[in-house]
Coordinates of C-alpha atoms and ligand atoms in Angstrom, one line a residue:
X1 CA 20.8 46.7 10.7
X2 CA 24.0 45.0 12.5
X3 CA 25.5 41.7 11.2
X4 CA 23.7 39.9 14.4
X5 CA 19.9 41.1 13.2
X6 CA 20.8 40.6 9.8
X7 CA 21.6 37.3 10.8
X8 CA 18.8 36.9 12.3
X9 CA 16.7 37.6 10.1
X10 CA 18.1 35.6 7.7
X11 CA 17.6 32.5 9.7
X12 CA 14.1 33.1 10.7
X13 CA 13.8 33.5 6.5
X14 CA 15.5 29.8 5.9
X15 CA 13.2 28.5 9.1
X16 CA 10.2 29.6 7.2
X17 CA 10.8 27.9 4.5
X18 CA 11.8 25.0 5.6
X19 CA 8.8 24.6 7.8
X20 CA 6.6 25.4 4.6
X21 CA 8.2 23.2 2.5
X22 CA 8.2 20.3 5.4
X23 CA 4.0 21.6 5.5
X24 CA 3.7 20.8 2.0
X25 CA 5.6 17.6 2.3
X26 CA 3.5 16.1 5.2
X27 CA -0.5 17.4 2.6
X28 CA 1.2 15.5 -0.5
X29 CA -0.5 12.0 -1.0
X30 CA 2.0 9.8 -2.5
X31 CA 0.9 6.9 -4.9
X32 CA 2.7 4.5 -6.5
X33 CA 1.9 3.2 -9.9
X34 CA 2.8 -0.4 -11.0
X35 CA 2.6 -0.9 -14.3
X36 CA 3.0 -5.0 -14.3
X37 CA 5.9 -7.2 -16.3
X38 CA 8.4 -5.7 -18.4
X39 CA 11.5 -6.2 -21.1
X40 CA 11.9 -10.1 -21.4
X41 CA 9.1 -10.7 -18.9
X42 CA 5.8 -9.9 -21.3
X43 CA 3.3 -11.0 -19.2
X44 CA -0.2 -12.2 -21.2
X45 CA -0.1 -12.3 -24.9
X46 CA -3.0 -12.9 -27.1
X47 CA -2.9 -12.1 -31.0
X48 CA -0.2 -9.1 -30.3
X49 CA -2.0 -7.8 -27.5
X50 CA 1.1 -7.3 -24.6
X51 CA 0.2 -7.3 -21.4
X52 CA 3.6 -5.3 -20.4
X53 CA 2.9 -2.5 -23.1
X54 CA -0.9 -2.5 -21.8
X55 CA 0.3 -2.1 -18.3
X56 CA 2.5 0.7 -19.3
X57 CA 0.5 3.0 -21.0
X58 CA -2.6 2.7 -18.8
X59 CA 0.1 3.4 -15.7
X60 CA 1.8 6.5 -17.6
X61 CA -2.2 8.0 -18.3
X62 CA -3.2 7.6 -15.0
X63 CA 0.3 9.0 -13.8
X64 CA -0.5 12.2 -15.9
X65 CA -4.3 13.0 -14.6
X66 CA -2.3 12.2 -11.2
X67 CA 0.2 14.6 -11.6
X68 CA -2.0 17.4 -12.8
X69 CA -3.8 17.4 -10.0
X70 CA -3.1 19.1 -6.3
X71 CA -0.9 18.0 -3.7
X72 CA -0.5 14.5 -5.3
X73 CA 3.6 13.0 -6.0
X74 CA 3.3 9.7 -8.4
X75 CA 6.1 7.4 -8.0
X76 CA 6.5 5.2 -10.8
X77 CA 8.2 1.8 -10.4
X78 CA 8.6 1.7 -14.6
X79 CA 8.2 4.3 -17.0
X80 CA 9.7 2.6 -19.7
X81 CA 10.0 -1.2 -21.1
X82 CA 12.5 -2.7 -18.2
X83 CA 12.1 -5.5 -16.0
X84 CA 11.8 -5.2 -11.9
X85 CA 11.9 -7.7 -9.4
X86 CA 8.5 -7.9 -7.8
X87 CA 9.8 -7.2 -4.1
X88 CA 11.6 -4.0 -5.6
X89 CA 8.5 -3.4 -7.0
X90 CA 7.1 -3.0 -3.7
X91 CA 9.9 -1.6 -1.9
X92 CA 10.3 1.7 -4.6
X93 CA 6.7 2.2 -2.9
X94 CA 7.8 1.6 0.6
X95 CA 11.2 3.8 0.4
X96 CA 8.9 6.3 -0.9
X97 CA 6.5 5.8 2.1
X98 CA 3.6 6.2 -0.3
X99 CA 0.2 6.3 0.9
X100 CA -1.3 3.7 -1.4
X101 CA 0.0 1.0 -3.9
X102 CA -1.7 0.5 -7.4
X103 CA 0.0 -2.3 -9.6
X104 CA -1.8 -2.5 -13.1
X105 CA -2.0 -5.7 -15.3
X106 CA -3.9 -7.6 -17.8
X107 CA -6.0 -10.6 -17.6
X108 CA -6.1 -13.8 -19.7
X109 CA -7.4 -17.1 -20.3
X110 CA -7.1 -19.9 -22.5
X111 CA -10.9 -19.9 -22.5
X112 CA -10.9 -16.6 -24.9
X113 CA -14.7 -15.8 -24.2
X114 CA -13.4 -15.5 -20.5
X115 CA -13.4 -11.3 -19.4
X116 CA -14.1 -8.5 -17.1
X117 CA -12.2 -6.2 -14.8
X118 CA -11.2 -7.5 -11.2
X119 CA -9.5 -5.7 -8.8
X120 CA -7.4 -7.5 -5.9
X121 CA -6.6 -6.9 -2.5
X122 CA -4.1 -9.4 -0.7
X123 CA -5.4 -11.7 1.6
X124 CA -6.0 -15.4 1.5
X125 CA -8.7 -17.5 -0.9
X126 CA -10.2 -20.2 -1.5
X127 CA -11.3 -19.1 -4.6
X128 CA -9.8 -21.2 -7.4
X129 CA -9.7 -18.3 -10.2
X130 CA -8.5 -16.1 -7.6
X131 CA -5.6 -18.2 -7.4
X132 CA -5.1 -19.1 -10.4
X133 CA -4.7 -15.0 -11.6
X134 CA -2.4 -14.9 -8.0
X135 CA -0.3 -17.9 -9.2
X136 CA -0.1 -16.4 -13.0
X137 CA 1.2 -13.5 -11.4
X138 CA 3.6 -14.2 -9.0
X139 CA 5.0 -16.7 -11.5
X140 CA 7.1 -13.5 -12.8
X141 CA 9.7 -14.5 -9.7
X142 CA 11.3 -17.0 -11.5
X143 CA 12.8 -14.5 -14.4
X144 CA 14.7 -13.3 -11.3
X145 CA 18.0 -14.0 -10.7
X146 CA 18.3 -16.2 -7.8
X147 CA 14.6 -16.1 -6.7
X148 CA 14.2 -18.9 -4.5
X149 CA 16.7 -17.3 -2.1
X150 CA 15.1 -14.1 -2.4
X151 CA 11.2 -15.7 -1.8
X152 CA 12.2 -18.0 0.4
X153 CA 9.7 -20.5 1.7
X154 CA 7.8 -19.8 -1.2
X155 CA 6.5 -21.9 -4.4
X156 CA 5.3 -20.0 -6.7
X157 CA 3.0 -23.1 -8.1
X158 CA 1.3 -22.7 -4.8
X159 CA 0.2 -19.1 -4.1
X160 CA -1.1 -20.4 -0.7
X161 CA 2.7 -21.4 0.8
X162 CA 3.0 -17.7 1.0
X163 CA 0.7 -17.7 4.2
X164 CA 3.5 -20.0 6.0
X165 CA 5.8 -17.1 5.0
X166 CA 5.0 -14.1 7.7
X167 CA 1.5 -12.9 9.6
X168 CA -0.7 -11.7 6.9
X169 CA -1.1 -7.9 7.1
X170 CA -4.5 -7.3 7.6
X171 CA -3.9 -3.4 9.0
X172 CA -4.4 -2.7 5.1
X173 CA -7.7 -4.8 4.5
X174 CA -10.1 -1.8 5.2
X175 CA -8.2 0.6 3.1
X176 CA -7.3 -1.6 0.3
X177 CA -11.1 -2.3 -0.4
X178 CA -12.4 1.0 0.1
X179 CA -9.7 1.5 -3.1
X180 CA -10.6 -1.0 -4.9
X181 CA -14.5 -0.2 -4.7
X182 CA -14.0 2.7 -6.0
X183 CA -11.8 1.3 -8.7
X184 CA -14.2 -1.2 -9.5
X185 CA -17.2 1.7 -9.5
X186 CA -15.4 3.4 -12.3
X187 CA -15.3 0.5 -14.6
X188 CA -19.0 0.4 -13.8
X189 CA -19.5 3.6 -15.3
X190 CA -17.6 2.9 -18.4
X191 CA -20.9 1.4 -19.3
X192 CA -20.7 -1.7 -21.3
X193 CA -17.4 -1.3 -22.1
X194 CA -15.9 -3.7 -19.7
X195 CA -17.5 -6.3 -17.4
X196 CA -17.4 -5.1 -14.2
X197 CA -16.0 -8.4 -12.2
X198 CA -15.5 -6.8 -8.6
X199 CA -13.4 -6.8 -6.0
X200 CA -11.4 -10.1 -5.0
X201 CA -9.1 -11.5 -2.6
X202 CA -6.2 -12.9 -3.9
X203 CA -2.2 -13.9 -2.3
X204 CA -0.5 -11.1 -4.8
X205 CA 3.8 -11.4 -3.8
X206 CA 3.7 -7.1 -5.1
X207 CA 1.1 -6.6 -3.0
X208 CA 2.5 -8.7 0.1
X209 CA 5.4 -7.1 0.5
X210 CA 4.2 -3.3 -0.1
X211 CA 3.1 -1.6 3.6
X212 CA 0.3 0.4 2.4
X213 CA -3.2 0.1 1.4
X214 CA -2.5 -1.7 -1.6
X215 CA -4.4 -2.9 -5.0
X216 CA -3.6 -5.1 -8.5
X217 CA -5.9 -4.1 -10.7
X218 CA -6.8 -6.7 -13.7
X219 CA -8.0 -4.3 -16.3
X220 CA -9.6 -6.7 -18.6
X221 CA -8.4 -10.0 -20.6
X222 CA -6.1 -9.5 -23.3
X223 CA -7.2 -12.8 -24.3
X224 CA -10.4 -12.0 -25.1
X225 CA -11.0 -10.7 -28.5
X226 CA -13.3 -7.8 -28.0
X227 CA -12.0 -6.7 -24.3
X228 CA -8.7 -7.4 -25.6
X229 CA -9.0 -4.5 -28.6
X230 CA -10.6 -2.1 -25.7
X231 CA -7.4 -2.7 -23.8
X232 CA -5.1 -2.3 -27.1
X233 CA -6.6 1.4 -28.0
X234 CA -5.6 4.6 -27.1
X235 CA -9.7 5.3 -26.2
X236 CA -9.9 2.2 -24.1
X237 CA -6.4 2.7 -22.9
X238 CA -8.0 6.4 -21.7
X239 CA -11.1 5.6 -20.6
X240 CA -9.5 2.7 -17.9
X241 CA -7.0 5.0 -16.9
X242 CA -9.8 8.3 -16.1
X243 CA -11.6 5.5 -14.2
X244 CA -8.4 4.3 -12.5
X245 CA -7.2 7.7 -11.9
X246 CA -10.8 9.2 -10.6
X247 CA -10.9 6.8 -8.2
X248 CA -7.5 7.1 -6.7
X249 CA -9.0 11.2 -6.3
X250 CA -11.8 10.1 -4.7
X251 CA -9.7 8.1 -2.4
X252 CA -7.7 11.0 -1.3
X253 CA -10.3 13.1 -1.0
X254 CA -12.1 10.2 1.5
X255 CA -9.1 9.4 3.6
X256 CA -6.4 12.1 3.3
X257 CA -6.5 14.9 5.4
X258 CA -10.2 15.3 5.3
X259 CA -10.8 14.5 9.0
X260 CA -11.7 11.0 8.3
X261 CA -9.4 8.6 10.0
X262 CA -6.9 7.7 6.5
X263 CA -6.2 4.6 7.8
X264 CA -9.4 3.0 8.9
X265 CA -9.3 2.3 13.1
X266 CA -8.6 -1.6 13.7
X267 CA -11.4 -1.4 16.3
X268 CA -15.0 -3.1 16.1
X269 CA -17.1 -0.8 14.0
X270 CA -19.1 0.4 16.2
X271 CA -16.9 1.9 18.4
X272 CA -15.3 4.0 15.6
X273 CA -18.4 5.8 15.0
X274 CA -17.7 8.4 17.6
X275 CA -14.1 10.7 17.4
X276 CA -11.8 11.1 19.8
X277 CA -10.7 13.9 21.7
X278 CA -7.5 15.1 21.1
X279 CA -4.9 16.3 23.4
X280 CA -1.9 15.0 23.7
X281 CA 1.4 16.0 21.9
X282 CA 3.1 13.6 19.5
X283 CA 5.7 11.3 20.7
X284 CA 8.8 11.4 19.3
X285 CA 10.0 8.9 17.3
X286 CA 13.8 10.4 17.2
X287 CA 16.1 8.8 19.2
X288 CA 15.7 5.5 18.4
X289 CA 17.2 2.5 20.5
X290 CA 19.8 0.1 19.0
X291 CA 18.4 -3.7 18.0
X292 CA 15.1 -5.3 17.0
X293 CA 12.0 -4.6 18.9
X294 CA 8.4 -6.1 18.7
X295 CA 5.7 -4.0 19.1
X296 CA 2.0 -4.0 18.9
X297 CA 0.3 -1.6 16.6
X298 CA -3.5 -1.0 17.9
X299 CA -5.1 1.6 15.7
X300 CA -3.5 4.5 13.3
X301 CA -5.5 7.5 12.8
X302 CA -5.4 10.8 11.9
X303 CA -6.6 12.0 15.6
X304 CA -4.4 12.5 18.2
X305 CA -5.6 10.6 22.0
X306 CA -4.3 11.3 25.1
X307 CA -2.3 7.7 25.7
X308 CA -3.9 7.2 28.9
X309 CA -5.3 3.8 29.7
X310 CA -8.4 4.1 29.8
X311 CA -8.6 5.5 25.8
X312 CA -7.0 2.0 25.1
X313 CA -9.6 -0.2 27.1
X314 CA -7.1 -0.1 29.8
X315 CA -4.1 -1.2 28.1
X316 CA -0.8 0.4 29.7
X317 CA 2.2 1.1 28.1
X318 CA 1.2 2.9 24.8
X319 CA 3.0 4.8 22.8
X320 CA 2.3 7.0 19.7
X321 CA 4.0 7.9 16.5
X322 CA 3.2 10.4 13.6
X323 CA 4.2 9.6 10.8
X324 CA 2.7 9.7 6.8
X325 CA -0.2 12.0 8.4
X326 CA -1.3 9.9 10.9
X327 CA -1.0 9.0 14.7
X328 CA -0.2 4.9 14.9
X329 CA -0.8 3.6 18.8
X330 CA 1.3 0.8 20.0
X331 CA 1.0 -1.0 22.9
X332 CA 4.4 -2.5 24.4
X333 CA 7.6 -2.9 23.1
X334 CA 10.1 -6.3 23.3
X335 CA 12.8 -7.8 22.3
X336 CA 11.4 -11.0 22.5
X337 CA 9.0 -12.3 20.1
X338 CA 7.3 -14.6 22.1
X339 CA 6.5 -11.7 24.4
X340 CA 5.0 -9.9 21.8
X341 CA 3.2 -12.5 20.6
X342 CA 1.2 -12.9 23.9
X343 CA 1.3 -9.0 23.9
X344 CA -0.8 -9.1 20.3
X345 CA -3.1 -11.8 22.1
X346 CA -4.0 -9.4 24.9
X347 CA -4.5 -6.5 22.7
X348 CA -7.1 -8.8 20.7
X349 CA -8.8 -10.2 23.5
X350 CA -9.1 -6.6 24.6
X351 CA -11.1 -5.8 21.4
X352 CA -8.4 -4.7 19.3
X353 CA -9.4 -7.4 16.7
X354 CA -7.0 -6.2 13.8
X355 CA -4.4 -5.5 15.8
X356 CA -0.9 -7.0 14.3
X357 CA 2.9 -6.8 15.3
X358 CA 5.3 -3.9 13.7
X359 CA 9.0 -4.4 14.1
X360 CA 12.3 -2.0 13.8
X361 CA 15.5 -2.8 13.6
X362 CA 17.8 0.2 15.0
X363 CA 14.8 2.4 14.7
X364 CA 13.7 1.9 11.2
X365 CA 10.9 -0.3 10.2
X366 CA 11.1 -4.1 9.3
X367 CA 9.1 -6.8 8.0
X368 CA 8.7 -9.1 10.7
X369 CA 9.9 -12.0 8.4
X370 CA 13.1 -9.8 8.7
X371 CA 12.8 -9.3 12.1
X372 CA 12.4 -13.0 12.9
X373 CA 15.7 -14.3 10.9
Ligands
ZN401 ZN1 0.3 -9.0 -15.5

């Protein structure tokens, strides 16, 4: 064998390895687990039952089960007793391109009879008890250095003030609810051990900053003597961890690489029943243009759809990006925020009711808030 052939052989060998690695990476479901609080931020403390310790113990147990499952990569915001800023917790998940973000906490109430699990998705709420839970968890930002600058425009005493900070991200709501429901359903299977409080919605800062399906689990009340003791026990933590981990795996089976859309279509429900035909080649997301741009994300799907107006309710200038095993379809692109808002209204009026704006800077995704600064 001459040098040329040898080199070619070695080259193709490495090419195979690289494509295999790329393939396996694409099939790995990434879960970021966030144990609430840490270090000098104890969370709720009642009769020696400490939220930060319980949350970490449960997270490590959930992580262990997930790590033993095939094609799951677990990312932890913390694995020890350390303090991490709320926004950094979300950013850990954002940087890892996680498929889901699961934040784990314990609830508490002066009324020690209060009990039950609650799994929250991000969103507005008028329910006082939901807002109270969000206020309690969001208030930890005041322990962070320079929090007033970092969370500009946000008043920790008023969770509703988050609404004014940026556009609400509704794109992950359906998936977040699906995951939250699975978690709550599994808690129900624990029998009478924990009362199932159900899926709720409230403006949690840590969820707000994570750009993926995201939930926050209040695993029960440390303030309630009976429930608190379950939360503080090895057996109780094992049960809760198993319920959460199995819900995550069930979500993975249903929404990740199974043929169903990974991120649910933002189109009206009646439209989504029939799968679309797939022909087009993926659009390139390389050669990023310098500068800040806005575009309207219409839908995201694991299905590839030809970029023709007839497939997008007549909308022209639709582009596609393949990211995280899903195809994202965008309408228009402009550096003008006002023009972008007009395009968004147009998309909504065409029937893309849950479409939303995304922003990029030099080709990298950034928040709308940062883009409009
Ligand atoms: Zn907490």
